[in-house]
Coordinates of C-alpha atoms in Angstrom, one line a residue:
X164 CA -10.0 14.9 21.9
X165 CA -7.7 17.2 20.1
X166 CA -4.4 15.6 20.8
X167 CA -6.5 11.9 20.3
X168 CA -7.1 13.7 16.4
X169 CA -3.3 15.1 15.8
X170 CA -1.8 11.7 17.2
X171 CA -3.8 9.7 14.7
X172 CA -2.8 12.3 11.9
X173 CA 0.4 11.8 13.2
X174 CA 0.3 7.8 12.5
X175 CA -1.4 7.8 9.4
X176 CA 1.3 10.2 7.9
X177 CA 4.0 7.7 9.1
X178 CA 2.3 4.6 7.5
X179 CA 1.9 6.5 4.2
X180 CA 5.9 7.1 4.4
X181 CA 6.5 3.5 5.3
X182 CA 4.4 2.4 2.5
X183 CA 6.5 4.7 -0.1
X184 CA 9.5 3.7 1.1
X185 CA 8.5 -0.4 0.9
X186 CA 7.0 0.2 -2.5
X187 CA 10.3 2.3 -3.9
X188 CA 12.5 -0.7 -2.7
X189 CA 11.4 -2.6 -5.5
X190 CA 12.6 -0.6 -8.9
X191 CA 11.6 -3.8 -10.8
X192 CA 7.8 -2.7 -10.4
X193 CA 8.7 0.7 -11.6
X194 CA 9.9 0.5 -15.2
X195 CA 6.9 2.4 -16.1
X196 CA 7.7 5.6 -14.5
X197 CA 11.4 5.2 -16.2
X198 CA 10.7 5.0 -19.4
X199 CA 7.3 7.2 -19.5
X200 CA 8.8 10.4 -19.0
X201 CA 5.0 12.1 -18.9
X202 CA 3.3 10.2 -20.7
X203 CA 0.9 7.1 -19.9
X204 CA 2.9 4.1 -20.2
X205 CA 2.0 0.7 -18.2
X206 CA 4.5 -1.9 -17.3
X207 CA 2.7 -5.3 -17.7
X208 CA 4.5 -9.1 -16.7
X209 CA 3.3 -12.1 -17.8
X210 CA 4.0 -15.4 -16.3
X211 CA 4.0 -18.4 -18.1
X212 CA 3.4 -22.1 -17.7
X213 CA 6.3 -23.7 -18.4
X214 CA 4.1 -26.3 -20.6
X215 CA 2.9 -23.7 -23.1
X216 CA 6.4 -24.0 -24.7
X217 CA 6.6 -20.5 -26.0
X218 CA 9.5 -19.8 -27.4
X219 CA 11.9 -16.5 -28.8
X220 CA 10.2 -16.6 -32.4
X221 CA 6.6 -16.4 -30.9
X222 CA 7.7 -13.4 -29.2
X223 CA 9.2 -12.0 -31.9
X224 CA 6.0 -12.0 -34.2
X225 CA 4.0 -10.8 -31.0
X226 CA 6.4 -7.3 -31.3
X227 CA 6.4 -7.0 -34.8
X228 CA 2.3 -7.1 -34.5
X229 CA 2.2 -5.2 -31.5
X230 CA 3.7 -2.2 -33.2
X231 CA 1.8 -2.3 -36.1
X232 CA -1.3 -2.3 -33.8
X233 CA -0.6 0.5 -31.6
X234 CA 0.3 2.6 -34.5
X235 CA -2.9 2.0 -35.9
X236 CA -4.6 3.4 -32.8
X237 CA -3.0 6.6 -33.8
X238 CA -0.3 6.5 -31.1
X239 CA 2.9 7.1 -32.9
X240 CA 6.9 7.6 -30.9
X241 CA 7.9 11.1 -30.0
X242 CA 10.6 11.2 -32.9
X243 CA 12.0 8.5 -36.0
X244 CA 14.0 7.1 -33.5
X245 CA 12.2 6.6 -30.3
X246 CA 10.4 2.7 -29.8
X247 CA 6.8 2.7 -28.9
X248 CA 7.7 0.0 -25.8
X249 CA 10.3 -2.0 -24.2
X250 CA 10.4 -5.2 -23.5
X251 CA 12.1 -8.3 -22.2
X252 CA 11.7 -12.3 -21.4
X253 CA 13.8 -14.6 -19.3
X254 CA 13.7 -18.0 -18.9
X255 CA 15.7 -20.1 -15.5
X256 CA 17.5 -23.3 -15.5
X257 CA 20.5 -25.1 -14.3
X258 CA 24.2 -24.7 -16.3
X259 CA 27.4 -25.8 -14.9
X260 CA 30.6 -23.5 -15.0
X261 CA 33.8 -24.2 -15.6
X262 CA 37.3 -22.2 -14.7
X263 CA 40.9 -23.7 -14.4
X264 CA 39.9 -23.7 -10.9
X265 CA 37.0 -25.6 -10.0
X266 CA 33.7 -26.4 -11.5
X267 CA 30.4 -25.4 -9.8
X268 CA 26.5 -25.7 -10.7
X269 CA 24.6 -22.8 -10.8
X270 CA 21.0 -21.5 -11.1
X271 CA 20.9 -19.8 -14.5
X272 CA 18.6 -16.6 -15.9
X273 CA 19.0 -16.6 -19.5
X274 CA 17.8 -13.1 -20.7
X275 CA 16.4 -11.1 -23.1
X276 CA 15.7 -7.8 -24.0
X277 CA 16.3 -4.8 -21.5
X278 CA 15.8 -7.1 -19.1
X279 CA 18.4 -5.2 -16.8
X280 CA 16.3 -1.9 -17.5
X281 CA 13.6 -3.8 -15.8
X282 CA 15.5 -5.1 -13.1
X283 CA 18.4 -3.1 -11.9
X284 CA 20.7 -5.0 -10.2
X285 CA 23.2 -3.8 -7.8
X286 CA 26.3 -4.2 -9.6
X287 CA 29.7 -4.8 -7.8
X288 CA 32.0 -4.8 -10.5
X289 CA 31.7 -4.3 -14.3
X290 CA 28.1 -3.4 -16.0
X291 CA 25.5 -5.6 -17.6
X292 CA 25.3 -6.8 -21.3
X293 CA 22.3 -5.5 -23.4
X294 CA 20.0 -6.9 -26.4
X295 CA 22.3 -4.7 -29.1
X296 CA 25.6 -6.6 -28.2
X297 CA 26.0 -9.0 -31.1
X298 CA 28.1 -11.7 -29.2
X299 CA 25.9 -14.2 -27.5
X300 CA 29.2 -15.0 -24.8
X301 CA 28.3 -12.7 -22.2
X302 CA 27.3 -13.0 -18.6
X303 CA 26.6 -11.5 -15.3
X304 CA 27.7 -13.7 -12.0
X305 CA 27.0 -12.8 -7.7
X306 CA 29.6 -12.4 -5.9
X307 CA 29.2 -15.9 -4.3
X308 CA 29.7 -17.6 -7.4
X309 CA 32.9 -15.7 -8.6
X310 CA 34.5 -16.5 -5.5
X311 CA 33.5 -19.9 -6.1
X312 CA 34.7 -20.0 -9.4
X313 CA 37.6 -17.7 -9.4
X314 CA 38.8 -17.1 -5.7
X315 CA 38.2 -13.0 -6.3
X316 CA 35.2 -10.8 -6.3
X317 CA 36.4 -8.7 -9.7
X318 CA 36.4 -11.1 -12.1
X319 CA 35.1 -8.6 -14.6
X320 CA 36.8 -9.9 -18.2
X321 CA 37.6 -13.2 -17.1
X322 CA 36.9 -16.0 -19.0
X323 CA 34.0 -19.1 -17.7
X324 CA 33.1 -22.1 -19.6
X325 CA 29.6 -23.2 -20.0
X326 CA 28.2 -26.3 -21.8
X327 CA 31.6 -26.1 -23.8
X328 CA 31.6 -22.5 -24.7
X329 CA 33.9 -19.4 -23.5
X330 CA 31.5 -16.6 -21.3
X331 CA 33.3 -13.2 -20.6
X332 CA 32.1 -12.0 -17.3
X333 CA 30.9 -8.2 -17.6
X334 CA 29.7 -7.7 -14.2
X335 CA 29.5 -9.2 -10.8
X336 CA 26.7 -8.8 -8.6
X337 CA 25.7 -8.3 -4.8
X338 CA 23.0 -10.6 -4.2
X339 CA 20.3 -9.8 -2.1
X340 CA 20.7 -11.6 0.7
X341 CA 17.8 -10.4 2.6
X342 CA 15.0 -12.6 4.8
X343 CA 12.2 -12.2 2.3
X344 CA 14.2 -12.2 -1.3
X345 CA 15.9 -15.8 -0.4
X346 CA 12.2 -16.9 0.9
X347 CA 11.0 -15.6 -2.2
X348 CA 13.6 -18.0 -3.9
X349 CA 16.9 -16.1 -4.8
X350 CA 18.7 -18.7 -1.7
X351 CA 21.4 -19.8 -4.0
X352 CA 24.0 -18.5 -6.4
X353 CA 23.0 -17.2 -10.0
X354 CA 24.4 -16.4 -13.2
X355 CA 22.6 -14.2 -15.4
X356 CA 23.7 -14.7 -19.4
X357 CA 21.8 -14.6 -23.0
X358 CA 18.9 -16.7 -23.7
X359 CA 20.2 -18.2 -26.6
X360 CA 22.9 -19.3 -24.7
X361 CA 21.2 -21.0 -22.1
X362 CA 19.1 -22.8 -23.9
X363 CA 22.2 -24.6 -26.1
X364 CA 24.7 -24.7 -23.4
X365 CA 22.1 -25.1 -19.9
X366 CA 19.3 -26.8 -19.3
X367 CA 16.1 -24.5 -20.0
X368 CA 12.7 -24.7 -18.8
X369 CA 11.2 -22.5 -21.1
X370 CA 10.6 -18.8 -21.2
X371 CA 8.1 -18.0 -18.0
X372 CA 8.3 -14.3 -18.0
X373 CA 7.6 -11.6 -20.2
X374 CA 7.6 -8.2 -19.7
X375 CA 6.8 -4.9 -21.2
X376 CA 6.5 -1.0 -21.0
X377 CA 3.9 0.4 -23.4
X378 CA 1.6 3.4 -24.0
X379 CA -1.5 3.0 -21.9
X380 CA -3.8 6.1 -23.1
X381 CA -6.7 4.7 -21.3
X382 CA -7.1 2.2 -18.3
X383 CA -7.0 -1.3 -19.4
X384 CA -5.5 -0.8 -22.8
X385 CA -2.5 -2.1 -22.4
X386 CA -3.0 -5.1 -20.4
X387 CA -5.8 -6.4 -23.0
X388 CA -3.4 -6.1 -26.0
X389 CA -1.3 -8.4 -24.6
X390 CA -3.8 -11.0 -24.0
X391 CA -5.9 -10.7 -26.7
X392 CA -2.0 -10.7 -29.3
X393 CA 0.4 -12.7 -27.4
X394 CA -1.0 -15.8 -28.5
X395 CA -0.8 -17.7 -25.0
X396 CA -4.4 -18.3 -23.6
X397 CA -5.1 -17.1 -20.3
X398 CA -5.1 -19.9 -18.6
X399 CA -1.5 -21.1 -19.1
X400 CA -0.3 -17.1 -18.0
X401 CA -0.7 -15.0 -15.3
X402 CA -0.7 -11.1 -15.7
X403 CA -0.4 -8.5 -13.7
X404 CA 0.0 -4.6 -14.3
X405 CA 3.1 -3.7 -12.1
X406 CA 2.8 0.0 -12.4
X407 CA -0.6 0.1 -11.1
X408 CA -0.4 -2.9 -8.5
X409 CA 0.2 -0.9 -5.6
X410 CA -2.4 1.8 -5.8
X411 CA -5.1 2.0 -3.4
X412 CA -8.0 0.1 -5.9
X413 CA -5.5 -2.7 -6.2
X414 CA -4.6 -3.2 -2.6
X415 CA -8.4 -2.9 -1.7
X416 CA -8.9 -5.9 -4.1
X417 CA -5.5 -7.7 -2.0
X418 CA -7.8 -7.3 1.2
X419 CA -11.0 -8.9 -0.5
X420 CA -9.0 -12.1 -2.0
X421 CA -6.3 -11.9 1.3
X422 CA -7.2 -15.7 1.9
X423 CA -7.0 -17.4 -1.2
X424 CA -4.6 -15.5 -3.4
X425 CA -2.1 -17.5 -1.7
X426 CA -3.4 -20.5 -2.9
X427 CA -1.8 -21.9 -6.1
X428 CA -4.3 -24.2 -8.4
X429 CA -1.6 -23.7 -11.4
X430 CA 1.6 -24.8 -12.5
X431 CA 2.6 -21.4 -13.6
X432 CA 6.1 -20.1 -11.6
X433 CA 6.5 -17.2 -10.3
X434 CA 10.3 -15.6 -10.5
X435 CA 11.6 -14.1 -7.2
X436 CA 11.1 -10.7 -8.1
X437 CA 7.3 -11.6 -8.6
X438 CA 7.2 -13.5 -5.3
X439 CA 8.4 -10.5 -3.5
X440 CA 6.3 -7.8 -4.9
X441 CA 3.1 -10.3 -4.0
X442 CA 4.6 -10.1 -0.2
X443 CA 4.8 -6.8 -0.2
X444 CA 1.4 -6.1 -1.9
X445 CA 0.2 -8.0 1.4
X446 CA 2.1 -6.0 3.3
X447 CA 0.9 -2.6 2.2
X448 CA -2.6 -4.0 2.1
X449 CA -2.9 -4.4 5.9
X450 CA -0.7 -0.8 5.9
X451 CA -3.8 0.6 4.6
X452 CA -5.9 -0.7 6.8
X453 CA -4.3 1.0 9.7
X454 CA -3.9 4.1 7.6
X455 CA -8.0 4.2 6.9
X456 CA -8.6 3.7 10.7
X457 CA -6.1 6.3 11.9
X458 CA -7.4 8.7 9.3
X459 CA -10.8 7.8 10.1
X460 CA -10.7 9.1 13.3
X461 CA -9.8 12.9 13.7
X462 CA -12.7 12.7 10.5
X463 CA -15.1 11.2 13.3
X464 CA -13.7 13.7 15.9
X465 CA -14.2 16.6 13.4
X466 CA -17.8 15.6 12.5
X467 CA -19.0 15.7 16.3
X468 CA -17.0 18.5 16.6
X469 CA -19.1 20.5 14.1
X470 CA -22.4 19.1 15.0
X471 CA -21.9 20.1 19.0
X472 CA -20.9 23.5 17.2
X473 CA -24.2 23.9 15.4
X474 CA -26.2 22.8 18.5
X475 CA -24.9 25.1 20.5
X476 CA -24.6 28.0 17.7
X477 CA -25.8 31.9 19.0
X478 CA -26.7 31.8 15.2
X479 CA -30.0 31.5 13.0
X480 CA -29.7 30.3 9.6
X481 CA -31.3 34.1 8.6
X482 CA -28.5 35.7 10.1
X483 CA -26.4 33.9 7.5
X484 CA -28.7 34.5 4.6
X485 CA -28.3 38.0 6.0
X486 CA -24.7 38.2 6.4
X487 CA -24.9 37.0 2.4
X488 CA -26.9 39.6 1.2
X489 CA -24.8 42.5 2.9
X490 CA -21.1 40.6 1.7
X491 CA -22.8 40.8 -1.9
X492 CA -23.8 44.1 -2.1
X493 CA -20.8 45.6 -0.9
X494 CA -19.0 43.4 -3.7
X495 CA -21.5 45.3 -6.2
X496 CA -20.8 48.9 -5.3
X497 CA -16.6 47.9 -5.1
X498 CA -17.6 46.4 -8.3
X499 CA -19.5 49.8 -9.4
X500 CA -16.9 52.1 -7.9
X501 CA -14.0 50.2 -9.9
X502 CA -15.9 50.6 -13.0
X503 CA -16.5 54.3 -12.9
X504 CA -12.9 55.5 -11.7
X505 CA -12.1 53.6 -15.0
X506 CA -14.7 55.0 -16.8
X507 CA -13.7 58.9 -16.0
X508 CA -10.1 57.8 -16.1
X509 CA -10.7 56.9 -19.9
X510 CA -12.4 60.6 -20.3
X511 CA -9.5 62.2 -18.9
X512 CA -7.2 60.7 -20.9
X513 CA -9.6 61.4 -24.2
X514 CA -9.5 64.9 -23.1
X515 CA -6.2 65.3 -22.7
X516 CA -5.9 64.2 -26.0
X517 CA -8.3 66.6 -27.6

């Protein structure tokens, strides 16, 4: 029974690793604990229907409320400097890219934001560009496509047309080429590059995905600012709160809605990042299932182990009661004899002084 206990103890503890180690492969969930730095920040994404035709302005008005708001619930930055949160958007389309080369057409991410705080890519070659750079003719390429385009992996500096205009490339990408990232629909070459620019030199579908870090003092308050102030109703978004999505409430609720939360009775698009986290949600849900049940039973073999114990005790419940009363009043004369030897001590020294 003993070994049966330890073995199961065993197995839980390697299921709790495995389920770290899946949920800190994905750094995209965990912007949160980047940028909180002790405090209680929430990293909320919101994905939207295409149709709702938000645009950068909306957003922009969303931020400049937000602040204000927050701030008037008393939660001020650390310093003059510091931002309350951090956010970013992105929308996808197509654009076609041009070199003296060739000409290829790519799947397109144009960005916003620190959106590559959010989601740190592996980078190759070069770096990635960021929402203070004022030129708008920037991008980030895979590997796949600079080989396409260029015939060499570091292309970092180069020059790319798209939709007429001049791109520098500033970094080059490894791709994930894994099973479940091209299932989750990252299967083709990319080019990452400002949002402004895709949607006057690509074809744009719209911004579907906005996310943000920002002070989350109590459970809940983060997530509802954003739907009651974004100004997208519900039904034309999805949200979901990243940085607490894979605690043990959450996956409880994956288990409950295992069936259905597959099914999709919207037109809202999920990027890949999002389609990967949702598999691995799944994943660690049935984890914990395994984890319960091997915990679960050195917990069972402990109970019976303690109620054959009492059955078979050579002990009365007065011989505690007993045992009690002695423990305590030896604690009283320690107690007693503690006090005194610092009560003559204190004479002494008064004495002495006399």
């Amino acid at each position: 029974m003993a070994a049966v206990a330890c073995v199961s103890l065993m197995l839980c503890l390697i299921l709790s690793i495995v389920s770290k180690v899946n949920k800190n492969k994905l750094p995209d969930q965990q912007m949160a604990a980047r940028w909180a730095n002790g405090g209680r920040y929430a990293q909320i994404s919101c994905f939207i229907d295409p149709n709702a035709m938000i645009d950068a302005d909306t957003l922009l008005f969303f931020r400049h409320r937000l602040n204000d708001l927050i701030q008037q619930d008393s939660i001020v930055p650390p310093n003059e400097n510091a931002r309350l949160f951090t956010d970013a958007y992105c929308a996808t389309g197509n654009v076609t890219a041009s070199t003296t080369r060739t000409s290829v057409s790519i799947t397109a991410y144009g960005v916003a934001g620190d959106f590559f705080r959010f989601h740190p890519l592996q980078f190759s070659y070069g770096t990635f560009f960021g929402p203070d750079d004022i030129m708008k003719d920037y991008c980030v390429i895979d590997e796949e496509t600079a080989w396409n385009l260029f015939g060499a992996l570091n292309v970092v500096g180069m020059k790319v047309e798209i939709g007429g205009t001049q791109h520098t490339v500033v970094g080059v990408i490894a791709r994930d080429k894994s099973r479940l990232v091209q299932q989750a629909g990252l299967d083709q070459p990319v080019i990452y590059l400002p949002y402004e620019s895709l949607t006057v030199n690509g074809s744009c579908r719209g911004i579907s995905c906005y996310e943000i870090v920002m002070p989350n003092p109590i459970t809940g308050y983060a997530k509802q600012k954003i739907i009651d102030n974004i100004g997208i109703s519900e039904s034309d978004m999805s949200i979901v709160e990243n940085s607490s999505r894979f605690s043990v409430m959450h996956l409880f609720d994956v288990l409950k809605t295992y069936r259905t939360r597959v099914m999709r009775t919207d037109s809202i698009p999920y990027p890949y990042w999002e389609n990967v986290a949702r598999a691995k949600e799944n994943t660690l849900a049935k984890l914990l299932v395994f984890r319960i049940i091997f915990m679960a039973i050195p917990i069972v073999f402990l109970v019976l182990f303690l109620i054959s114990a009492y059955r078979h005790r050579k002990w009365h419940k007065e011989d505690i009661l007993e045992g009690i009363r002695t423990l305590w009043e030896k604690g009283k004369r320690a107690v007693q004899r503690l006090i005194s030897k610092k009560r003559n001590k204190r004479e002494e020294n008064y004495e002495k002084e006399e």
